[in-house]
mmCIF file of C-alpha atoms in Angstrom:
data_model
loop_
_atom_site.group_PDB
_atom_site.id
_atom_site.type_symbol
_atom_site.label_atom_id
_atom_site.label_comp_id
_atom_site.label_asym_id
_atom_site.label_seq_id
_atom_site.Cartn_x
_atom_site.Cartn_y
_atom_site.Cartn_z
ATOM 1 C CA UNK D 534 5.701 63.800 33.730
ATOM 2 C CA UNK D 535 8.543 63.459 31.278
ATOM 3 C CA UNK D 536 8.773 61.477 28.081
ATOM 4 C CA UNK D 537 9.859 58.160 29.601
ATOM 5 C CA UNK D 538 7.042 58.256 32.114
ATOM 6 C CA UNK D 539 4.395 58.727 29.472
ATOM 7 C CA UNK D 540 5.620 56.005 27.187
ATOM 8 C CA UNK D 541 6.269 53.625 30.050
ATOM 9 C CA UNK D 542 3.706 54.608 32.695
ATOM 10 C CA UNK D 543 4.639 53.603 36.219
ATOM 11 C CA UNK D 544 8.356 53.812 35.550
ATOM 12 C CA UNK D 545 9.114 54.230 39.260
ATOM 13 C CA UNK D 546 8.660 51.548 41.861
ATOM 14 C CA UNK D 547 9.153 52.846 45.393
ATOM 15 C CA UNK D 548 10.059 49.553 46.948
ATOM 16 C CA UNK D 549 10.443 48.755 50.608
ATOM 17 C CA UNK D 550 9.208 45.247 49.955
ATOM 18 C CA UNK D 551 12.388 43.524 51.069
ATOM 19 C CA UNK D 552 12.343 45.316 54.412
ATOM 20 C CA UNK D 553 8.648 44.595 54.767
ATOM 21 C CA UNK D 554 9.345 40.905 54.251
ATOM 22 C CA UNK D 555 11.371 40.898 57.449
ATOM 23 C CA UNK D 556 8.897 42.976 59.453
ATOM 24 C CA UNK D 557 5.568 41.451 58.475
ATOM 25 C CA UNK D 558 4.834 38.002 59.825
ATOM 26 C CA UNK D 559 1.387 37.876 58.233
ATOM 27 C CA UNK D 560 2.542 38.785 54.727
ATOM 28 C CA UNK D 561 2.332 36.706 51.547
ATOM 29 C CA UNK D 562 5.423 34.607 52.241
ATOM 30 C CA UNK D 563 5.980 33.444 48.663
ATOM 31 C CA UNK D 564 5.790 36.978 47.323
ATOM 32 C CA UNK D 565 8.228 38.334 49.898
ATOM 33 C CA UNK D 566 10.550 35.413 49.286
ATOM 34 C CA UNK D 567 10.496 36.381 45.618
ATOM 35 C CA UNK D 568 11.379 40.043 46.208
ATOM 36 C CA UNK D 569 14.005 39.110 48.791
ATOM 37 C CA UNK D 570 15.646 36.875 46.204
ATOM 38 C CA UNK D 571 15.347 39.559 43.518
ATOM 39 C CA UNK D 572 16.879 42.300 45.656
ATOM 40 C CA UNK D 573 19.623 39.981 46.904
ATOM 41 C CA UNK D 574 20.522 39.076 43.315
ATOM 42 C CA UNK D 575 20.953 42.758 42.486
ATOM 43 C CA UNK D 576 23.167 43.320 45.524
ATOM 44 C CA UNK D 577 25.341 40.350 44.593
ATOM 45 C CA UNK D 578 25.727 41.550 40.981
ATOM 46 C CA UNK D 579 26.780 45.098 41.871
ATOM 47 C CA UNK D 580 30.128 46.358 40.658
ATOM 48 C CA UNK D 581 31.721 49.648 41.622
ATOM 49 C CA UNK D 582 31.116 52.200 38.881
ATOM 50 C CA UNK D 583 34.751 53.260 39.159
ATOM 51 C CA UNK D 584 35.885 49.688 38.462
ATOM 52 C CA UNK D 585 33.473 49.292 35.556
ATOM 53 C CA UNK D 586 34.758 52.520 33.978
ATOM 54 C CA UNK D 587 38.387 51.457 34.490
ATOM 55 C CA UNK D 588 37.795 47.976 33.029
ATOM 56 C CA UNK D 589 39.303 47.823 29.483
ATOM 57 C CA UNK D 590 36.487 45.447 28.497
ATOM 58 C CA UNK D 591 33.812 48.087 29.198
ATOM 59 C CA UNK D 592 32.218 49.611 26.128
ATOM 60 C CA UNK D 593 33.437 53.244 25.827
ATOM 61 C CA UNK D 594 29.889 54.551 25.418
ATOM 62 C CA UNK D 595 28.815 52.812 28.643
ATOM 63 C CA UNK D 596 31.896 54.134 30.425
ATOM 64 C CA UNK D 597 31.063 57.682 29.303
ATOM 65 C CA UNK D 598 27.449 57.392 30.509
ATOM 66 C CA UNK D 599 28.574 55.989 33.844
ATOM 67 C CA UNK D 600 31.101 58.797 34.163
ATOM 68 C CA UNK D 601 28.268 61.277 33.645
ATOM 69 C CA UNK D 602 26.217 59.510 36.311
ATOM 70 C CA UNK D 603 28.985 59.974 38.856
ATOM 71 C CA UNK D 604 29.245 63.676 38.076
ATOM 72 C CA UNK D 605 25.501 63.914 38.673
ATOM 73 C CA UNK D 606 25.812 61.865 41.867
ATOM 74 C CA UNK D 607 28.414 64.286 43.228
ATOM 75 C CA UNK D 608 26.388 67.321 42.119
ATOM 76 C CA UNK D 609 23.309 65.955 43.917
ATOM 77 C CA UNK D 610 25.058 65.995 47.283
ATOM 78 C CA UNK D 611 27.183 69.104 46.832
ATOM 79 C CA UNK D 612 24.648 71.414 45.151
ATOM 80 C CA UNK D 613 21.194 69.978 45.901
ATOM 81 C CA UNK D 614 21.896 68.903 49.507
ATOM 82 C CA UNK D 615 20.721 65.360 48.774
ATOM 83 C CA UNK D 616 22.020 62.348 50.741
ATOM 84 C CA UNK D 617 25.710 61.590 50.486
ATOM 85 C CA UNK D 618 25.900 57.782 50.504
ATOM 86 C CA UNK D 619 26.812 54.831 48.274
ATOM 87 C CA UNK D 620 23.576 54.833 46.262
ATOM 88 C CA UNK D 621 24.214 55.103 42.501
ATOM 89 C CA UNK D 622 27.925 54.436 42.865
ATOM 90 C CA UNK D 623 27.444 50.800 41.761
ATOM 91 C CA UNK D 624 26.370 49.311 38.434
ATOM 92 C CA UNK D 625 24.377 46.177 37.605
ATOM 93 C CA UNK D 626 24.122 44.604 34.142
ATOM 94 C CA UNK D 627 20.650 43.044 34.230
ATOM 95 C CA UNK D 628 20.583 41.004 31.007
ATOM 96 C CA UNK D 629 16.855 41.779 30.764
ATOM 97 C CA UNK D 630 14.937 44.855 29.568
ATOM 98 C CA UNK D 631 13.481 45.874 32.951
ATOM 99 C CA UNK D 632 14.445 45.439 36.570
ATOM 100 C CA UNK D 633 10.856 44.826 37.719
ATOM 101 C CA UNK D 634 7.347 44.650 36.296
ATOM 102 C CA UNK D 635 4.548 46.517 38.063
ATOM 103 C CA UNK D 636 1.051 45.066 38.186
ATOM 104 C CA UNK D 637 -1.733 47.645 38.518
ATOM 105 C CA UNK D 638 -5.342 46.595 39.140
ATOM 106 C CA UNK D 639 -8.740 48.239 39.573
ATOM 107 C CA UNK D 640 -12.261 46.853 39.895
ATOM 108 C CA UNK D 641 -14.004 46.576 36.527
ATOM 109 C CA UNK D 642 -16.148 49.635 37.162
ATOM 110 C CA UNK D 643 -13.859 51.842 39.236
ATOM 111 C CA UNK D 644 -10.851 54.052 38.572
ATOM 112 C CA UNK D 645 -9.516 53.469 42.094
ATOM 113 C CA UNK D 646 -6.548 51.146 42.480
ATOM 114 C CA UNK D 647 -6.636 47.838 44.273
ATOM 115 C CA UNK D 648 -4.063 48.973 46.808
ATOM 116 C CA UNK D 649 -1.017 46.977 47.862
ATOM 117 C CA UNK D 650 0.060 47.798 51.413
ATOM 118 C CA UNK D 651 3.452 47.314 53.055
ATOM 119 C CA UNK D 652 4.614 48.118 56.602
ATOM 120 C CA UNK D 653 7.297 50.629 55.576
ATOM 121 C CA UNK D 654 6.189 52.070 52.238
ATOM 122 C CA UNK D 655 2.499 52.184 53.106
ATOM 123 C CA UNK D 656 -0.148 51.569 50.435
ATOM 124 C CA UNK D 657 0.715 51.967 46.764
ATOM 125 C CA UNK D 658 -1.190 51.397 43.530
ATOM 126 C CA UNK D 659 0.816 48.419 42.285
ATOM 127 C CA UNK D 660 2.775 45.311 43.184
ATOM 128 C CA UNK D 661 6.228 44.865 41.679
ATOM 129 C CA UNK D 662 7.818 41.621 40.499
ATOM 130 C CA UNK D 663 11.425 40.945 39.534
ATOM 131 C CA UNK D 664 10.272 38.200 37.153
ATOM 132 C CA UNK D 665 8.055 39.056 34.175
ATOM 133 C CA UNK D 666 6.347 35.662 34.144
ATOM 134 C CA UNK D 667 5.384 36.002 37.798
ATOM 135 C CA UNK D 668 3.973 39.467 37.067
ATOM 136 C CA UNK D 669 1.936 38.099 34.157
ATOM 137 C CA UNK D 670 0.684 35.187 36.292
ATOM 138 C CA UNK D 671 -0.336 37.631 39.019
ATOM 139 C CA UNK D 672 -2.188 39.724 36.435
ATOM 140 C CA UNK D 673 -4.028 36.641 35.151
ATOM 141 C CA UNK D 674 -5.293 35.871 38.657
ATOM 142 C CA UNK D 675 -6.559 39.420 39.080
ATOM 143 C CA UNK D 676 -8.298 39.317 35.694
ATOM 144 C CA UNK D 677 -9.945 36.036 36.657
ATOM 145 C CA UNK D 678 -11.461 37.875 39.629
ATOM 146 C CA UNK D 679 -12.933 40.419 37.222
ATOM 147 C CA UNK D 680 -10.423 43.236 37.781
ATOM 148 C CA UNK D 681 -8.983 45.503 35.102
ATOM 149 C CA UNK D 682 -5.210 44.913 35.001
ATOM 150 C CA UNK D 683 -2.138 46.556 33.510
ATOM 151 C CA UNK D 684 1.457 45.238 33.563
ATOM 152 C CA UNK D 685 4.266 47.748 32.956
ATOM 153 C CA UNK D 686 8.014 47.225 32.798
ATOM 154 C CA UNK D 687 10.072 49.428 35.131
ATOM 155 C CA UNK D 688 13.674 50.467 34.309
ATOM 156 C CA UNK D 689 14.496 51.850 37.804
ATOM 157 C CA UNK D 690 13.274 51.684 41.391
ATOM 158 C CA UNK D 691 14.229 52.755 44.874
ATOM 159 C CA UNK D 692 14.592 51.087 48.267
ATOM 160 C CA UNK D 693 14.353 54.512 49.937
ATOM 161 C CA UNK D 694 17.917 54.274 51.182
ATOM 162 C CA UNK D 695 17.658 50.920 52.937
ATOM 163 C CA UNK D 696 20.219 49.611 50.448
ATOM 164 C CA UNK D 697 22.784 51.279 48.197
ATOM 165 C CA UNK D 698 20.628 51.321 45.064
ATOM 166 C CA UNK D 699 22.692 50.711 41.921
ATOM 167 C CA UNK D 700 22.576 52.220 38.468
ATOM 168 C CA UNK D 701 20.970 49.595 36.230
ATOM 169 C CA UNK D 702 21.646 48.706 32.617
ATOM 170 C CA UNK D 703 17.937 49.341 31.927
ATOM 171 C CA UNK D 704 18.558 53.011 32.795
ATOM 172 C CA UNK D 705 21.174 53.287 30.055
ATOM 173 C CA UNK D 706 18.427 53.415 27.394
ATOM 174 C CA UNK D 707 17.407 56.858 28.689
ATOM 175 C CA UNK D 708 18.786 60.142 27.452
ATOM 176 C CA UNK D 709 21.187 62.064 29.684
ATOM 177 C CA UNK D 710 18.509 64.200 31.330
ATOM 178 C CA UNK D 711 16.444 61.160 32.314
ATOM 179 C CA UNK D 712 19.504 59.395 33.718
ATOM 180 C CA UNK D 713 20.702 62.411 35.704
ATOM 181 C CA UNK D 714 17.183 63.394 36.765
ATOM 182 C CA UNK D 715 16.412 59.901 38.038
ATOM 183 C CA UNK D 716 19.412 60.036 40.367
ATOM 184 C CA UNK D 717 18.145 63.348 41.772
ATOM 185 C CA UNK D 718 14.591 61.967 42.029
ATOM 186 C CA UNK D 719 15.466 58.782 43.890
ATOM 187 C CA UNK D 720 17.831 60.536 46.306
ATOM 188 C CA UNK D 721 15.022 62.982 47.072
ATOM 189 C CA UNK D 722 12.883 60.014 48.134
ATOM 190 C CA UNK D 723 15.671 58.882 50.453
ATOM 191 C CA UNK D 724 15.616 62.286 52.126
ATOM 192 C CA UNK D 725 11.825 62.624 52.624
ATOM 193 C CA UNK D 726 9.119 59.997 52.174
ATOM 194 C CA UNK D 727 5.578 59.967 53.558
ATOM 195 C CA UNK D 728 4.103 56.534 54.082
ATOM 196 C CA UNK D 729 0.977 55.971 51.999
ATOM 197 C CA UNK D 730 0.951 59.301 50.091
ATOM 198 C CA UNK D 731 2.196 58.556 46.577
ATOM 199 C CA UNK D 732 1.034 61.849 45.047
ATOM 200 C CA UNK D 733 2.915 63.891 47.662
ATOM 201 C CA UNK D 734 6.073 61.781 47.449
ATOM 202 C CA UNK D 735 6.246 61.731 43.665
ATOM 203 C CA UNK D 736 5.327 65.387 43.119
ATOM 204 C CA UNK D 737 8.003 66.452 45.606
ATOM 205 C CA UNK D 738 10.632 64.218 44.003
ATOM 206 C CA UNK D 739 9.619 65.351 40.503
ATOM 207 C CA UNK D 740 10.122 68.962 41.568
ATOM 208 C CA UNK D 741 13.593 68.142 42.926
ATOM 209 C CA UNK D 742 14.358 66.294 39.687
ATOM 210 C CA UNK D 743 13.262 69.110 37.392
ATOM 211 C CA UNK D 744 14.685 71.984 39.440
ATOM 212 C CA UNK D 745 17.865 70.007 39.965
ATOM 213 C CA UNK D 746 18.214 69.487 36.217
ATOM 214 C CA UNK D 747 17.915 73.242 35.625
ATOM 215 C CA UNK D 748 20.724 73.905 38.084
ATOM 216 C CA UNK D 749 22.765 71.035 36.639
ATOM 217 C CA UNK D 750 22.598 72.505 33.138
ATOM 218 C CA UNK D 751 23.381 76.018 34.365
ATOM 219 C CA UNK D 752 26.436 74.735 36.238
ATOM 220 C CA UNK D 753 27.718 73.176 33.002
ATOM 221 C CA UNK D 754 26.991 76.208 30.842
ATOM 222 C CA UNK D 755 24.353 74.258 28.925
ATOM 223 C CA UNK D 756 20.902 75.408 27.787
ATOM 224 C CA UNK D 757 18.137 74.298 30.132
ATOM 225 C CA UNK D 758 16.287 72.614 27.304
ATOM 226 C CA UNK D 759 13.215 73.036 25.169
ATOM 227 C CA UNK D 760 9.847 73.057 26.946
ATOM 228 C CA UNK D 761 8.175 71.440 23.940
ATOM 229 C CA UNK D 762 8.316 67.902 25.327
ATOM 230 C CA UNK D 763 6.965 69.035 28.680
ATOM 231 C CA UNK D 764 4.088 70.909 27.044
ATOM 232 C CA UNK D 765 3.206 67.841 24.983
ATOM 233 C CA UNK D 766 3.398 65.533 27.985
ATOM 234 C CA UNK D 767 1.244 67.858 30.074
ATOM 235 C CA UNK D 768 -1.354 68.067 27.315
ATOM 236 C CA UNK D 769 -1.487 64.317 26.798
ATOM 237 C CA UNK D 770 -1.640 63.638 30.525
ATOM 238 C CA UNK D 771 -4.577 66.025 30.825
ATOM 239 C CA UNK D 772 -6.426 64.113 28.099
ATOM 240 C CA UNK D 773 -5.901 60.871 30.023
ATOM 241 C CA UNK D 774 -6.967 62.433 33.324
ATOM 242 C CA UNK D 775 -10.080 63.770 31.609
ATOM 243 C CA UNK D 776 -10.924 60.230 30.476
ATOM 244 C CA UNK D 777 -10.450 59.000 34.031
ATOM 245 C CA UNK D 778 -12.793 61.707 35.348
ATOM 246 C CA UNK D 779 -15.423 60.809 32.745
ATOM 247 C CA UNK D 780 -15.230 57.135 33.681
ATOM 248 C CA UNK D 781 -15.495 57.990 37.360
ATOM 249 C CA UNK D 782 -18.694 59.943 36.685
ATOM 250 C CA UNK D 783 -20.047 57.055 34.608
ATOM 251 C CA UNK D 784 -19.404 54.487 37.339
ATOM 252 C CA UNK D 785 -20.964 56.757 39.956
ATOM 253 C CA UNK D 786 -24.364 56.842 38.257
ATOM 254 C CA UNK D 787 -25.385 53.472 39.658
ATOM 255 C CA UNK D 788 -26.397 51.973 36.298
ATOM 256 C CA UNK D 789 -26.416 48.227 35.657
ATOM 257 C CA UNK D 790 -23.281 46.396 34.501
ATOM 258 C CA UNK D 791 -24.338 46.231 30.857
ATOM 259 C CA UNK D 792 -24.928 49.992 30.703
ATOM 260 C CA UNK D 793 -21.622 50.740 32.430
ATOM 261 C CA UNK D 794 -19.736 48.361 30.110
ATOM 262 C CA UNK D 795 -21.224 50.043 27.047
ATOM 263 C CA UNK D 796 -20.508 53.488 28.478
ATOM 264 C CA UNK D 797 -16.937 52.492 29.242
ATOM 265 C CA UNK D 798 -16.319 51.436 25.641
ATOM 266 C CA UNK D 799 -17.910 54.632 24.393
ATOM 267 C CA UNK D 800 -15.779 56.856 26.635
ATOM 268 C CA UNK D 801 -12.563 55.123 25.566
ATOM 269 C CA UNK D 802 -13.517 55.479 21.887
ATOM 270 C CA UNK D 803 -14.314 59.164 22.440
ATOM 271 C CA UNK D 804 -10.923 59.614 24.134
ATOM 272 C CA UNK D 805 -9.157 58.189 21.093
ATOM 273 C CA UNK D 806 -11.035 60.636 18.861
ATOM 274 C CA UNK D 807 -10.182 63.583 21.148
ATOM 275 C CA UNK D 808 -6.551 62.509 21.176
ATOM 276 C CA UNK D 809 -6.380 62.364 17.373
ATOM 277 C CA UNK D 810 -7.928 65.833 17.091
ATOM 278 C CA UNK D 811 -5.523 67.246 19.725
ATOM 279 C CA UNK D 812 -2.492 65.661 18.050
ATOM 280 C CA UNK D 813 -3.450 66.793 14.535
ATOM 281 C CA UNK D 814 -4.151 70.345 15.682
ATOM 282 C CA UNK D 815 -1.124 70.869 17.914
ATOM 283 C CA UNK D 816 1.520 68.291 16.970
ATOM 284 C CA UNK D 817 0.692 67.010 13.466
ATOM 285 C CA UNK D 818 4.134 65.550 12.820
ATOM 286 C CA UNK D 819 4.637 63.910 16.223
ATOM 287 C CA UNK D 820 3.071 60.497 16.837
ATOM 288 C CA UNK D 821 4.909 59.482 20.003
ATOM 289 C CA UNK D 822 1.718 58.587 21.896
ATOM 290 C CA UNK D 823 -0.060 56.750 19.076
ATOM 291 C CA UNK D 824 1.017 53.264 20.138
ATOM 292 C CA UNK D 825 -0.169 53.793 23.727
ATOM 293 C CA UNK D 826 -3.528 55.148 22.550
ATOM 294 C CA UNK D 827 -3.999 52.289 20.063
ATOM 295 C CA UNK D 828 -3.216 49.593 22.642
ATOM 296 C CA UNK D 829 -5.968 48.185 24.891
ATOM 297 C CA UNK D 830 -7.100 50.773 27.465
ATOM 298 C CA UNK D 831 -8.839 49.985 30.736
ATOM 299 C CA UNK D 832 -9.134 51.543 34.184
ATOM 300 C CA UNK D 833 -5.790 50.125 35.322
ATOM 301 C CA UNK D 834 -3.792 51.564 32.403
ATOM 302 C CA UNK D 835 -4.875 55.043 33.549
ATOM 303 C CA UNK D 836 -3.594 54.669 37.112
ATOM 304 C CA UNK D 837 0.002 55.881 36.679
ATOM 305 C CA UNK D 838 -1.027 59.194 35.158
ATOM 306 C CA UNK D 839 -1.092 62.214 37.448
ATOM 307 C CA UNK D 840 0.798 60.459 40.241
ATOM 308 C CA UNK D 841 4.073 62.192 39.459
ATOM 309 C CA UNK D 842 3.180 65.845 39.093
ATOM 310 C CA UNK D 843 -0.157 66.580 40.766
ATOM 311 C CA UNK D 844 1.391 68.852 43.407
ATOM 312 C CA UNK D 845 4.600 69.853 41.607
ATOM 313 C CA UNK D 846 3.581 73.539 41.179
ATOM 314 C CA UNK D 847 2.912 73.681 44.923
ATOM 315 C CA UNK D 848 6.473 72.576 45.638
ATOM 316 C CA UNK D 849 7.698 75.238 43.211
ATOM 317 C CA UNK D 850 5.965 77.850 45.392
ATOM 318 C CA UNK D 851 7.547 76.318 48.478
ATOM 319 C CA UNK D 852 10.979 76.521 46.846
ATOM 320 C CA UNK D 853 10.398 80.180 46.024
ATOM 321 C CA UNK D 854 9.340 80.854 49.624
ATOM 322 C CA UNK D 855 12.619 79.245 50.682
ATOM 323 C CA UNK D 856 14.464 81.728 48.427
ATOM 324 C CA UNK D 857 15.814 78.843 46.390
ATOM 325 C CA UNK D 858 17.761 77.467 49.363
ATOM 326 C CA UNK D 859 17.575 73.680 49.396
ATOM 327 C CA UNK D 860 17.989 73.117 53.181
ATOM 328 C CA UNK D 861 15.165 75.567 53.919
ATOM 329 C CA UNK D 862 13.032 73.985 51.196
ATOM 330 C CA UNK D 863 13.515 70.500 52.655
ATOM 331 C CA UNK D 864 12.600 71.800 56.117
ATOM 332 C CA UNK D 865 9.353 73.162 54.690
ATOM 333 C CA UNK D 866 8.627 69.857 52.937
ATOM 334 C CA UNK D 867 9.277 67.969 56.191
ATOM 335 C CA UNK D 868 6.835 70.254 57.992
ATOM 336 C CA UNK D 869 4.182 69.414 55.389
ATOM 337 C CA UNK D 870 5.013 65.729 55.683
ATOM 338 C CA UNK D 871 4.256 65.804 59.418
ATOM 339 C CA UNK D 872 0.733 67.145 58.896
ATOM 340 C CA UNK D 873 -2.230 64.733 58.793
ATOM 341 C CA UNK D 874 -3.001 63.839 55.177
ATOM 342 C CA UNK D 875 -6.170 65.950 54.919
ATOM 343 C CA UNK D 876 -4.404 69.018 56.323
ATOM 344 C CA UNK D 877 -1.376 68.380 54.121
ATOM 345 C CA UNK D 878 -3.519 68.251 50.984
ATOM 346 C CA UNK D 879 -5.270 71.482 51.996
ATOM 347 C CA UNK D 880 -1.879 73.135 52.479
ATOM 348 C CA UNK D 881 -0.862 71.943 49.013
ATOM 349 C CA UNK D 882 -4.101 73.250 47.500
ATOM 350 C CA UNK D 883 -3.425 76.621 49.128
ATOM 351 C CA UNK D 884 0.061 76.627 47.585
ATOM 352 C CA UNK D 885 -1.458 75.779 44.190
ATOM 353 C CA UNK D 886 -3.829 78.730 44.490
ATOM 354 C CA UNK D 887 -0.956 81.067 45.237
ATOM 355 C CA UNK D 888 0.869 79.656 42.223
ATOM 356 C CA UNK D 889 -2.147 80.294 39.995
ATOM 357 C CA UNK D 890 -2.593 83.817 41.350
ATOM 358 C CA UNK D 891 1.061 84.605 40.752
ATOM 359 C CA UNK D 892 0.792 83.538 37.126
#
């Protein structure tokens, strides 16, 4: 999970909601009308990246970033064998900080998401809104039911190839690696996507993103980068996952609501203390996670963590078995994708074991 995903958990929305609106007669009509309008507005605002770059009115810094994006787009198809289509060849100036806002929810005493299910994408741990106010209103309704809720802004999302997804102005705040890596990541989703298995989909796409970035830098004669950020992110994510495990154990004891509420507060306070000790011991001059830790924490704020890299080492083994050949790797991923979920997860666990043994 890279820096942007820690500081803005849930950065990716895998969205087939517009397609689902057409296919599902029993769906929440007002919600699907909203996402249809939101997606249509993006399509209408798209401008060819080439035209934006050539426009004398375009800021030179934006033109340079967009030029880089097109180099990455070409590299993705030519070197990583990712789809060759019109995705990420258009640009949209949003005039807002995020393209969508994700609403995550859990029961008060559970770390399991209140799932949102769609005919094409399957069930995911959030519902996305193109309008922040609508997201906040949705969150208020869930809180009124007693759920824990978290609302997170999302700079980029994917329609899994149903539409030519554009580069968004919200993506321009990222550094070059995040911008380039996101293009690789989202195109990987277009190539292979398993309905209802977020951990598989995201871990696979994260592997393509990270391995693709290594090859991208090598092709340009650039250093592959410092692992420091990744080590920090992994360590922080593990702290959060440990909190989630502790809460899960607490809720499973069958105590009364008052005892669970007190235990929940205690576990979150203990997490903050463990975080401070970990930061001061390992990264005393780096406070990048302090704001997230100091903000209100509940079950829902923990949901995005671990979704993006749970199985990534398993895909690294698969890539090695494919001798670093992308077409063979994708064939192996497709074979896994066809397995029933329980068998697929066992296959991934077996790959993880072989990764651990090799190290």
